[in-house]
Tab-separated table of C-alpha atoms and ligand atoms in Angstrom:
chain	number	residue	atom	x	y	z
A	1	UNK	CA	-23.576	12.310	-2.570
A	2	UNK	CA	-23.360	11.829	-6.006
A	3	UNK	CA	-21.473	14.641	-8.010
A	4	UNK	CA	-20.940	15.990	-10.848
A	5	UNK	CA	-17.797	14.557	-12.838
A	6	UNK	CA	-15.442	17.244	-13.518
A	7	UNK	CA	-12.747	16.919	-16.214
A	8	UNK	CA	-9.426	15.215	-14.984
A	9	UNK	CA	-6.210	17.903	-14.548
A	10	UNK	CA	-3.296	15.082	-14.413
A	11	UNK	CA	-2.356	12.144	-16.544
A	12	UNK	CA	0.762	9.692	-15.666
A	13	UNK	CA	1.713	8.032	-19.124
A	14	UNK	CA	4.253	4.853	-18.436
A	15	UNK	CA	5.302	5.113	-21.885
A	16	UNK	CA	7.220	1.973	-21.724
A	17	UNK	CA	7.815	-0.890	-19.263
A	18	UNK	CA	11.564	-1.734	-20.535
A	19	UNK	CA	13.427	-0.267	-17.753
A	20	UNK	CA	17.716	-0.296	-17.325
A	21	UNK	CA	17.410	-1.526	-13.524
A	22	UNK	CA	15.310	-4.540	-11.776
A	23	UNK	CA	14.239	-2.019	-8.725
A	24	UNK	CA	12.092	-5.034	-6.273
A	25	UNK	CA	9.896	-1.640	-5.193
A	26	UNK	CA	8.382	-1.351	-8.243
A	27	UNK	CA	4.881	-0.560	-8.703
A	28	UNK	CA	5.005	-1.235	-12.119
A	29	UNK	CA	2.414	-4.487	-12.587
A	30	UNK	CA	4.246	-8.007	-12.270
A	31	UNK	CA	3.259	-8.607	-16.402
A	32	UNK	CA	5.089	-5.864	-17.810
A	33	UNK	CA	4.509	-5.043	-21.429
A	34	UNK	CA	7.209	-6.034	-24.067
A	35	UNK	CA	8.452	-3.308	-26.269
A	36	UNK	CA	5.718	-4.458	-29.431
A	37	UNK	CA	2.488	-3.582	-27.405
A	38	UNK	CA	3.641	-0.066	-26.684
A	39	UNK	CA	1.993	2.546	-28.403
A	40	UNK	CA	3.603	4.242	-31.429
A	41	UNK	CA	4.637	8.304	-31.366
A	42	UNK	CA	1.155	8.870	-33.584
A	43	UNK	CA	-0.835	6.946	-30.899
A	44	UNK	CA	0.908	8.932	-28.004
A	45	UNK	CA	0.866	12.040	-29.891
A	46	UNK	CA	-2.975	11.520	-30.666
A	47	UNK	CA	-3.810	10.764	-26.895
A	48	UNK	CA	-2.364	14.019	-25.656
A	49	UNK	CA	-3.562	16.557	-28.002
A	50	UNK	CA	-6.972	14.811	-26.901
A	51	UNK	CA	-5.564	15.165	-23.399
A	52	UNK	CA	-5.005	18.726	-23.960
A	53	UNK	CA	-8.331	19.410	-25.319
A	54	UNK	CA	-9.491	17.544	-22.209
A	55	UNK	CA	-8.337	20.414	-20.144
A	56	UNK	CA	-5.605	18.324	-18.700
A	57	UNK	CA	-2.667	20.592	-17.317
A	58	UNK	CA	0.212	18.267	-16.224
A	59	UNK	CA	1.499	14.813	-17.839
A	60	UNK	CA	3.979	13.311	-15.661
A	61	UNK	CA	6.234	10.436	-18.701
A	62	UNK	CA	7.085	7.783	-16.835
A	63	UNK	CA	7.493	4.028	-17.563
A	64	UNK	CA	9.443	1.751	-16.754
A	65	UNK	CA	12.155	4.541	-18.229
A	66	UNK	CA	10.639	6.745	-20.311
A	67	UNK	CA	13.928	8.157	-21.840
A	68	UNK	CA	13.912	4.393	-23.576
A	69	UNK	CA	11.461	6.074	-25.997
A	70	UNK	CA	13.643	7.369	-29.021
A	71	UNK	CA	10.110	9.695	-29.679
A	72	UNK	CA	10.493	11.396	-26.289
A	73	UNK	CA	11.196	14.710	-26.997
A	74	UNK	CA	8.764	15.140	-30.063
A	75	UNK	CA	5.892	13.692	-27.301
A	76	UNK	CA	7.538	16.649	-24.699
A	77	UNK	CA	6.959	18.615	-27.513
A	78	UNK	CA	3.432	17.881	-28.662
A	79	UNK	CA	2.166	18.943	-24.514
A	80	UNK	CA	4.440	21.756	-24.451
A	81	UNK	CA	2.929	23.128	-27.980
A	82	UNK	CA	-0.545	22.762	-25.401
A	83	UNK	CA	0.867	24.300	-22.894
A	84	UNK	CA	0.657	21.036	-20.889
A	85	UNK	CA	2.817	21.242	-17.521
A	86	UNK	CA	5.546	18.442	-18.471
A	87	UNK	CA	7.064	16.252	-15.641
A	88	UNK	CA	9.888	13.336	-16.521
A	89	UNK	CA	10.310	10.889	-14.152
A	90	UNK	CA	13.702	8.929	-15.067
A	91	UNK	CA	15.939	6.447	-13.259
A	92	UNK	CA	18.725	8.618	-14.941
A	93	UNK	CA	20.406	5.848	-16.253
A	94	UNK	CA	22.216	5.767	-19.745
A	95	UNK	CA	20.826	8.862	-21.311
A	96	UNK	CA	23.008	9.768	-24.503
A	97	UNK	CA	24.842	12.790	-24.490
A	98	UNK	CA	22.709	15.940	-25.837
A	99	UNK	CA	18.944	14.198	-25.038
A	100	UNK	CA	18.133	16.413	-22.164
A	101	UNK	CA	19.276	19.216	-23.892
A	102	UNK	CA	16.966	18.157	-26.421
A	103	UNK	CA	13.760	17.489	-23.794
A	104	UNK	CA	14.665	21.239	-22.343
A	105	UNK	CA	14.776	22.315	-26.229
A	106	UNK	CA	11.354	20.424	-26.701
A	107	UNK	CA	9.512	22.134	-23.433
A	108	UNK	CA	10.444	19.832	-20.723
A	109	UNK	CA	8.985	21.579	-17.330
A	110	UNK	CA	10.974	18.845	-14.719
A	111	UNK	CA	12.962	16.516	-13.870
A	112	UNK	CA	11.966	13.957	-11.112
A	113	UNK	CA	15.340	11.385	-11.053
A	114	UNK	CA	15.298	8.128	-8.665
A	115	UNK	CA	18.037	7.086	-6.223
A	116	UNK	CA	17.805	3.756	-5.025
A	117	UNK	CA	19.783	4.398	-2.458
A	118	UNK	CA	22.237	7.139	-0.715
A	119	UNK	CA	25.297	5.345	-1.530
A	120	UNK	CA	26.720	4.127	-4.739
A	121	UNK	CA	26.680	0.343	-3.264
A	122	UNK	CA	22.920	0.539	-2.351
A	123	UNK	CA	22.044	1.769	-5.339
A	124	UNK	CA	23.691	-0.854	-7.524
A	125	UNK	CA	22.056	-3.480	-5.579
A	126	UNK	CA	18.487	-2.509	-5.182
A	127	UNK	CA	18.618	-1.574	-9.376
A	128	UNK	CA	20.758	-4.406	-9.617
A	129	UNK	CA	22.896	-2.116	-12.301
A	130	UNK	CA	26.368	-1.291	-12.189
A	131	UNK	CA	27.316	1.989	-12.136
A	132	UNK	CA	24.035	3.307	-11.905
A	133	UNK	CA	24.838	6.006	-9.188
A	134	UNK	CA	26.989	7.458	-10.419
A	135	UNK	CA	25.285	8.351	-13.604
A	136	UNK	CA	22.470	9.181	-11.605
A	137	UNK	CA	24.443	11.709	-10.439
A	138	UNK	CA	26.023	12.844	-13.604
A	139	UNK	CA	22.372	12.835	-15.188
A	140	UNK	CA	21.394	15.417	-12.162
A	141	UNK	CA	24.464	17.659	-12.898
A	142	UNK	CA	23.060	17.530	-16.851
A	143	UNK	CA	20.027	18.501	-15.493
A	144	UNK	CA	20.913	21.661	-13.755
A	145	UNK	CA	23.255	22.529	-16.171
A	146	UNK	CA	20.029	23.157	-18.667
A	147	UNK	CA	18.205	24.972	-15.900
A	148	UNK	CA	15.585	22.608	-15.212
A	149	UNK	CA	14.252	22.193	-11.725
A	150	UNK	CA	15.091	18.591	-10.203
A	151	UNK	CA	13.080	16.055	-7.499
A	152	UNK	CA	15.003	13.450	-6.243
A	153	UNK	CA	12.854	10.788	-5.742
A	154	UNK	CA	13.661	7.988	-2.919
A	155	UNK	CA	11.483	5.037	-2.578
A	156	UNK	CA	12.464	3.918	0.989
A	157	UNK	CA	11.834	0.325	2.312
A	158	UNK	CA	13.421	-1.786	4.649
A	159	UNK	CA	17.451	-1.880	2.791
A	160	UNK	CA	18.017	2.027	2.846
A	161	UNK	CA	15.784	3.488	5.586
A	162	UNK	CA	19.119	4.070	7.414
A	163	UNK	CA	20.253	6.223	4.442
A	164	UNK	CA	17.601	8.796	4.631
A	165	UNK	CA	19.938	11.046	6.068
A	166	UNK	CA	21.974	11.254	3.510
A	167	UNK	CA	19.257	11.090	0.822
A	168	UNK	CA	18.973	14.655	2.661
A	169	UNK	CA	22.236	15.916	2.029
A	170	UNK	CA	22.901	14.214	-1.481
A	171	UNK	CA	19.587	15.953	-2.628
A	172	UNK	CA	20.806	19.317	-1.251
A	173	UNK	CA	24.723	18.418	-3.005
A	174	UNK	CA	22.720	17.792	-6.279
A	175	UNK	CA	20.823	21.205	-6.001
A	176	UNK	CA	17.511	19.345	-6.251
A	177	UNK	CA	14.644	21.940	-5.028
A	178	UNK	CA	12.402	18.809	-3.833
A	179	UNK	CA	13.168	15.509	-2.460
A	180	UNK	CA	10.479	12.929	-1.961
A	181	UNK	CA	11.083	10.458	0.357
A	182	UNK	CA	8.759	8.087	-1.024
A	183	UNK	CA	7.377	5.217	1.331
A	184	UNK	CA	7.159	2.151	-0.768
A	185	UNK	CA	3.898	1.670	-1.560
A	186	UNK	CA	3.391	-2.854	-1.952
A	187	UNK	CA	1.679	-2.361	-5.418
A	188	UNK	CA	2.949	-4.523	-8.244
A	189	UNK	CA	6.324	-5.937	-7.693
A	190	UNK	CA	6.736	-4.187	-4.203
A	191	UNK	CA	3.276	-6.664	-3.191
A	192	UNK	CA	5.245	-9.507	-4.639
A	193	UNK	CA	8.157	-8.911	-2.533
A	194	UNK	CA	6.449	-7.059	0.377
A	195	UNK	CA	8.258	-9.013	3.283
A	196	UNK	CA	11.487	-8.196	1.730
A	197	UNK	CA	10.766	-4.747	1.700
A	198	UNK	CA	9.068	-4.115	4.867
A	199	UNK	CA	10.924	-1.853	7.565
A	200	UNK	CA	10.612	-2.400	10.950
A	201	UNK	CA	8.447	-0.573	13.333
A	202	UNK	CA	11.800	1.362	15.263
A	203	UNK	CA	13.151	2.332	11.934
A	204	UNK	CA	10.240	3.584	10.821
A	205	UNK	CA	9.977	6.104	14.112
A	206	UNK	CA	13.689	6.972	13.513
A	207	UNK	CA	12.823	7.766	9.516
A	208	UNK	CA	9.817	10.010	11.064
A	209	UNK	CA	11.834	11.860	13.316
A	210	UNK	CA	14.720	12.495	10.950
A	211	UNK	CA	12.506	13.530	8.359
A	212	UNK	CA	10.386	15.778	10.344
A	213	UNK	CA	13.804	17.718	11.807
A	214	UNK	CA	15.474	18.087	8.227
A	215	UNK	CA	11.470	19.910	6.923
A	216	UNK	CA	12.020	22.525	9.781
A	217	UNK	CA	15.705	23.006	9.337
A	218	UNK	CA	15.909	23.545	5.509
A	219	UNK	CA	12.445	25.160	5.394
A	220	UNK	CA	12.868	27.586	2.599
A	221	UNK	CA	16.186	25.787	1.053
A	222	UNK	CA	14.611	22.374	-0.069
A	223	UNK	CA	11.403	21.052	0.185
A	224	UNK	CA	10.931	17.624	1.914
A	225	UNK	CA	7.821	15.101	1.045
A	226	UNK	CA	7.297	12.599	3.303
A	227	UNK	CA	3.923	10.492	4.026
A	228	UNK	CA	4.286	7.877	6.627
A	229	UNK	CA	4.414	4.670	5.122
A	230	UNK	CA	0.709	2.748	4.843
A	231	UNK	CA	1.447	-0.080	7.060
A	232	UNK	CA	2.248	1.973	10.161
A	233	UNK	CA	-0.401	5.103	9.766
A	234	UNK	CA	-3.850	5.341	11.445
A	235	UNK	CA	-5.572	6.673	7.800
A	236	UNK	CA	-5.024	5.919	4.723
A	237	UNK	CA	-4.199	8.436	1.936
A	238	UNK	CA	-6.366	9.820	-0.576
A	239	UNK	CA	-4.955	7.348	-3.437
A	240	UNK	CA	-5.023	9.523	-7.175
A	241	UNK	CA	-6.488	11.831	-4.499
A	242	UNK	CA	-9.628	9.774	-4.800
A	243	UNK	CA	-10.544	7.191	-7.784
A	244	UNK	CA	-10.860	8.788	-11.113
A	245	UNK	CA	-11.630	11.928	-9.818
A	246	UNK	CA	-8.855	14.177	-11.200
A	247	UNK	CA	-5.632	11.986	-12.697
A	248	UNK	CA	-5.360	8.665	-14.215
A	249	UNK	CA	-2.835	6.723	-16.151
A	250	UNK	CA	-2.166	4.958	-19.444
A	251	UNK	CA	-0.559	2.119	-19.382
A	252	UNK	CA	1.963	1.062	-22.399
A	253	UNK	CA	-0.319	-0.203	-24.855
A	254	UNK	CA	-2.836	2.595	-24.184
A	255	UNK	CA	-5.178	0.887	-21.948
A	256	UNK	CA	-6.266	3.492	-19.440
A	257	UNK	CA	-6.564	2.990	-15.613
A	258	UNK	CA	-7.754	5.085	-12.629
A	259	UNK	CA	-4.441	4.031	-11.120
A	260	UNK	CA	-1.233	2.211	-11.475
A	261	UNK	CA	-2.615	-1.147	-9.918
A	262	UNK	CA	-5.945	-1.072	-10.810
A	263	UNK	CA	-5.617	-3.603	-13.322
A	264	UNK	CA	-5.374	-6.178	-10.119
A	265	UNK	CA	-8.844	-5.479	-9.821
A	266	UNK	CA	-9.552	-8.329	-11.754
A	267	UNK	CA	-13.263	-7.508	-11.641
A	268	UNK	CA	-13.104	-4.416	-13.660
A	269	UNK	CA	-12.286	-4.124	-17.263
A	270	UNK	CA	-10.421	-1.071	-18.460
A	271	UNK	CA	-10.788	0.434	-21.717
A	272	UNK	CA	-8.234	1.028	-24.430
A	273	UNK	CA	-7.600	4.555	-26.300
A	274	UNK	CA	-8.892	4.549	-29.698
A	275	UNK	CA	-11.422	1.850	-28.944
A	276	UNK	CA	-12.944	4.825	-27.041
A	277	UNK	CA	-11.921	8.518	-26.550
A	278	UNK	CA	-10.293	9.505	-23.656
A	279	UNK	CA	-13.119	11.318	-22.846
A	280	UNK	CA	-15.725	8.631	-22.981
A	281	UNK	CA	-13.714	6.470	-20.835
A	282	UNK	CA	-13.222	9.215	-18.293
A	283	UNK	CA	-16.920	9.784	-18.191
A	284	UNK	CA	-18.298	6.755	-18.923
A	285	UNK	CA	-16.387	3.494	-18.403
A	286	UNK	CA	-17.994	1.784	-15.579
A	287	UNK	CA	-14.184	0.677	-13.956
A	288	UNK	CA	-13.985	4.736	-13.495
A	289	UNK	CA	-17.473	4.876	-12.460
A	290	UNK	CA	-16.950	1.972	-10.036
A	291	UNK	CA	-15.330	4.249	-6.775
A	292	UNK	CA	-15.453	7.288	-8.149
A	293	UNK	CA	-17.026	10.147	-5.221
A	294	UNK	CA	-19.096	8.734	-2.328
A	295	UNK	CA	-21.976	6.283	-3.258
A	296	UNK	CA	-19.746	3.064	-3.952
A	297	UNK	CA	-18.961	3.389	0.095
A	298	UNK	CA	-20.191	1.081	2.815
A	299	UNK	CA	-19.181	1.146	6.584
A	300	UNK	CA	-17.493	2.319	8.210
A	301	UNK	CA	-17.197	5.151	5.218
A	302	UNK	CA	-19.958	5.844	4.302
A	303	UNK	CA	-21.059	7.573	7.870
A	304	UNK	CA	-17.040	8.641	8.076
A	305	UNK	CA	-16.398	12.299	8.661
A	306	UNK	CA	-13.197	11.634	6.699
A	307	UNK	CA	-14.744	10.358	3.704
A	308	UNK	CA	-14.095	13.509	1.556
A	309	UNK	CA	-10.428	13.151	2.826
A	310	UNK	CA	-9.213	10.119	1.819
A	311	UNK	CA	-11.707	8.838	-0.527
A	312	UNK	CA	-11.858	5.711	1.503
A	313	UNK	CA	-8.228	5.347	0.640
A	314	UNK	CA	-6.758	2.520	-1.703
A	315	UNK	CA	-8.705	0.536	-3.469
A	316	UNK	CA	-6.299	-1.645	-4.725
A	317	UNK	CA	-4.279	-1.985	-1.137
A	318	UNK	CA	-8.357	-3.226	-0.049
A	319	UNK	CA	-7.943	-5.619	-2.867
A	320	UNK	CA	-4.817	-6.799	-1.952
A	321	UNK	CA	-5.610	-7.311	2.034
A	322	UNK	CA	-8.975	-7.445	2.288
A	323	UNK	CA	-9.963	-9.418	-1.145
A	324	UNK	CA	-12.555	-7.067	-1.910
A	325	UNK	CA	-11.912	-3.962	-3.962
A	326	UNK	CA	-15.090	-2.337	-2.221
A	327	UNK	CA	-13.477	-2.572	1.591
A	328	UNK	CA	-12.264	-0.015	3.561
A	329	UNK	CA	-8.883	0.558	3.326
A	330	UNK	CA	-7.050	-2.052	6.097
A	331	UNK	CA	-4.562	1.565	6.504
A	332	UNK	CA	-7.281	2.727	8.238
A	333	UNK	CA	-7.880	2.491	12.081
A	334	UNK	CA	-11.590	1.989	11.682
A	335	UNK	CA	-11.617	-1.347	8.692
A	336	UNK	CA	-11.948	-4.410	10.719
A	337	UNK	CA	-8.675	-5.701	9.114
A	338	UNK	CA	-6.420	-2.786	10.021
A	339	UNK	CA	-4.636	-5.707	12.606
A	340	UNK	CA	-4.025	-7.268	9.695
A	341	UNK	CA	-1.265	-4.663	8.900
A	342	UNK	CA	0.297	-4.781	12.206
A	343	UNK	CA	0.515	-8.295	11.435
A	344	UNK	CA	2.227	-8.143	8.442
A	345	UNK	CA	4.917	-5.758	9.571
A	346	UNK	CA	5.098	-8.810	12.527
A	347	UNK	CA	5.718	-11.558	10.056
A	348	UNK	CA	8.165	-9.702	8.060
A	349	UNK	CA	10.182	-8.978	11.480
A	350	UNK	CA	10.601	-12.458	11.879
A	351	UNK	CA	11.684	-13.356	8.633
A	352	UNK	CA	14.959	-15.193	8.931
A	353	UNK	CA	18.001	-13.172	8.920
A	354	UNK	CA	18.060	-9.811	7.833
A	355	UNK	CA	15.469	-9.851	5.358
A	356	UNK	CA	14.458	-12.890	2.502
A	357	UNK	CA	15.184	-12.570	-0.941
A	358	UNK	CA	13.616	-10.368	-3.199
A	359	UNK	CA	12.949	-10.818	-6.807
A	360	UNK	CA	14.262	-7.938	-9.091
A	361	UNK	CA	11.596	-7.077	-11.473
A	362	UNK	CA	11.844	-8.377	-15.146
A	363	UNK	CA	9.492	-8.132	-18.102
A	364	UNK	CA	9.066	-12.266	-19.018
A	365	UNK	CA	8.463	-15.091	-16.144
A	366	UNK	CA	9.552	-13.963	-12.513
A	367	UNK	CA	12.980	-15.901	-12.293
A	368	UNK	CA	15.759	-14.137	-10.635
A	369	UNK	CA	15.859	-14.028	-6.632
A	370	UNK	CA	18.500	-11.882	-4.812
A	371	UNK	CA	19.300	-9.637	-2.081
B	1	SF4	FE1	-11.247	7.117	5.384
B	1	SF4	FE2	-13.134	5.216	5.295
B	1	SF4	FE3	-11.270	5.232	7.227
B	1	SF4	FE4	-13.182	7.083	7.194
B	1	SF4	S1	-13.472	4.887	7.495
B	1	SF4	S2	-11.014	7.422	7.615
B	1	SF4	S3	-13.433	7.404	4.958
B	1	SF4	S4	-10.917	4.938	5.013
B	2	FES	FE1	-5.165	1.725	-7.104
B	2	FES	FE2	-4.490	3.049	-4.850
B	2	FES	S1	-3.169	2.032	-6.298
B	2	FES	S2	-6.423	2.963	-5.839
């Protein structure tokens, strides 16, 4: 049924794609930006006080690393004179003395820092950065020194499954109120090195149980997020909790994008701010109008009783597997290419040795292969 369109509540700006580490996971698109196309502070700063006016409540800054940005805190600033919820999202990594001081000076609401892995080895390797966990974990001390509350944020895939429990207890030794143990999700560079990345179907039961004993024993102490990965549910998730219904993202250079991998949609085109208001685009740009509520859906959606649910899940992930943006999502039980899934956990299983190579993510040609 078609609905109205109600203003969007949540915005992810990826300020920058230059990024300290080379994480394989990441969801960031395989032609990252170079530091020229990003958008200056008057750009940013014109975007969100349009945001604001919007009605939009929370901006999570993320990039690539967002702390990159020499502008940050007079951006933090700008929402926080809007009274715009403020979320960073950091890797943690090289962060001059006094900055976060300055973000919690400028209005920053939270912290949301990234562990690549549980131990200071893993870490290192999937970032391909030295020394990068342990100033992780000297950027988490800096952040509870200034009071702000901290996620830990652990994209899990097939090298550090086996850490998740002690993801658990480094998040609770950092004083972190949430950790996300975050399923990788094979947008971006993650698609481009999904066999690499992909657990196997016994570790993925042991993550599940692990998880699911830690959320009842530190109910109340730390929260613990946890969605089972894609590849081995039943349903899909509600991606942007349904296509440009109430978040989006802006990309770098300001183009603006239901989600972060819609731009693989090659079909669509996406429009940039200040060749049209943020508004306009959110109303009227057919890429948002092209999934957004019901009527885009054909079956098995359109007659699903979960169609208000999941929005018919991923669009992008129906790209990817099924070659058509339109499809149900192959998570789902019901798409006639949900095998396929099964089948590509299968393949990955019998990848020679442990797991193949994966290419660490680099703005420029893809060229380095490790593991
Ligand atoms: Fe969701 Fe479509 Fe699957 Fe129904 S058929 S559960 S709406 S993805
Ligand atoms: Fe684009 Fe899910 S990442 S809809």
């Amino acid at each position: 049924m078609t609905e109205a369109i109600l203003p969007p509540i949540a915005m992810l700006a990826e300020l920058t794609h230059r990024c300290p580490l080379q994480c394989a996971y990441c969801s960031n698109p395989v032609e990252l930006l170079k530091a020229n196309r990003e958008m200056d502070t008057q750009g940013w700063i014109a975007l969100f006080e349009e945001a604001a006016d919007l009605g939009i409540l929370q901006v999570h800054l993320s990039g690539g690393e967002p702390t990159l940005r020499s502008d940050l805190a007079e951006l933090i600033a700008c929402l926080a004179g809007r009274g715009v919820y403020t979320n960073l999202i950091t890797a943690g990594v090289g962060i001059a003395e006094g900055r976060i001081e300055a973000f919690a000076a400028a209005g920053l609401d939270h912290v949301q820092l990234s562990f690549q892995g549980a131990k200071p080895e893993t870490t290192e390797k999937i970032g391909n950065h030295r020394g990068a966990h342990e100033k992780k974990i000297e950027t988490a001390r800096r952040v509870r020194e200034v009071g702000l509350p901290l996620t830990i944020n652990a994209p899990i895939h097939r090298h550090n499954m086996h850490e998740v429990p002690d993801f658990i207890e480094m998040a609770l030794a950092l004083g972190a109120e949430r950790l996300e143990i975050a399923n990788v999700q094979y947008a971006g560079w993650a698609l481009l090195n999904r066999d690499a990345l992909m657990p196997d179907r016994d570790a993925v039961e042991r993550e599940v149980q692990i998880v699911e004993e830690a959320q009842e024993r530190l109910r109340g102490i730390m929260t613990i997020d946890f969605v089972t990965p894609d590849y081995f549910a039943i349903y899909p998730k509600p991606c942007m909790g349904g296509w440009a219904r109430d978040a989006f993202m802006v990309a770098p250079d300001g183009t603006v994008l239901p989600c972060h991998a819609a731009s693989t949609i090659k079909s669509l085109n996406f429009e940039r701010f200040g060749d049209w208001s943020l508004g306009r685009i959110w109303r009227d740009s057919p890429a948002f109008n092209a999934f957004r509520g019901t009527d885009w859906m054909a079956e098995p959606c359109r007659s699903c009783e979960r169609q208000e649910i999941d929005w018919g899940g991923c669009r992008c992930q129906a790209m990817a597997i099924a070659g058509d943006a339109a499809a149900t999502d192959p998570a789902c039980i019901k798409s006639p290419l949900h095998a396929r899934m099964g089948a590509l956990i299968d393949e990955a299983a019998r990848m020679p040795g442990n797991a193949p190579d994966f290419q660490y993510r680099r703005i420029g040609k893809v060229v380095e292969s490790a593991a």
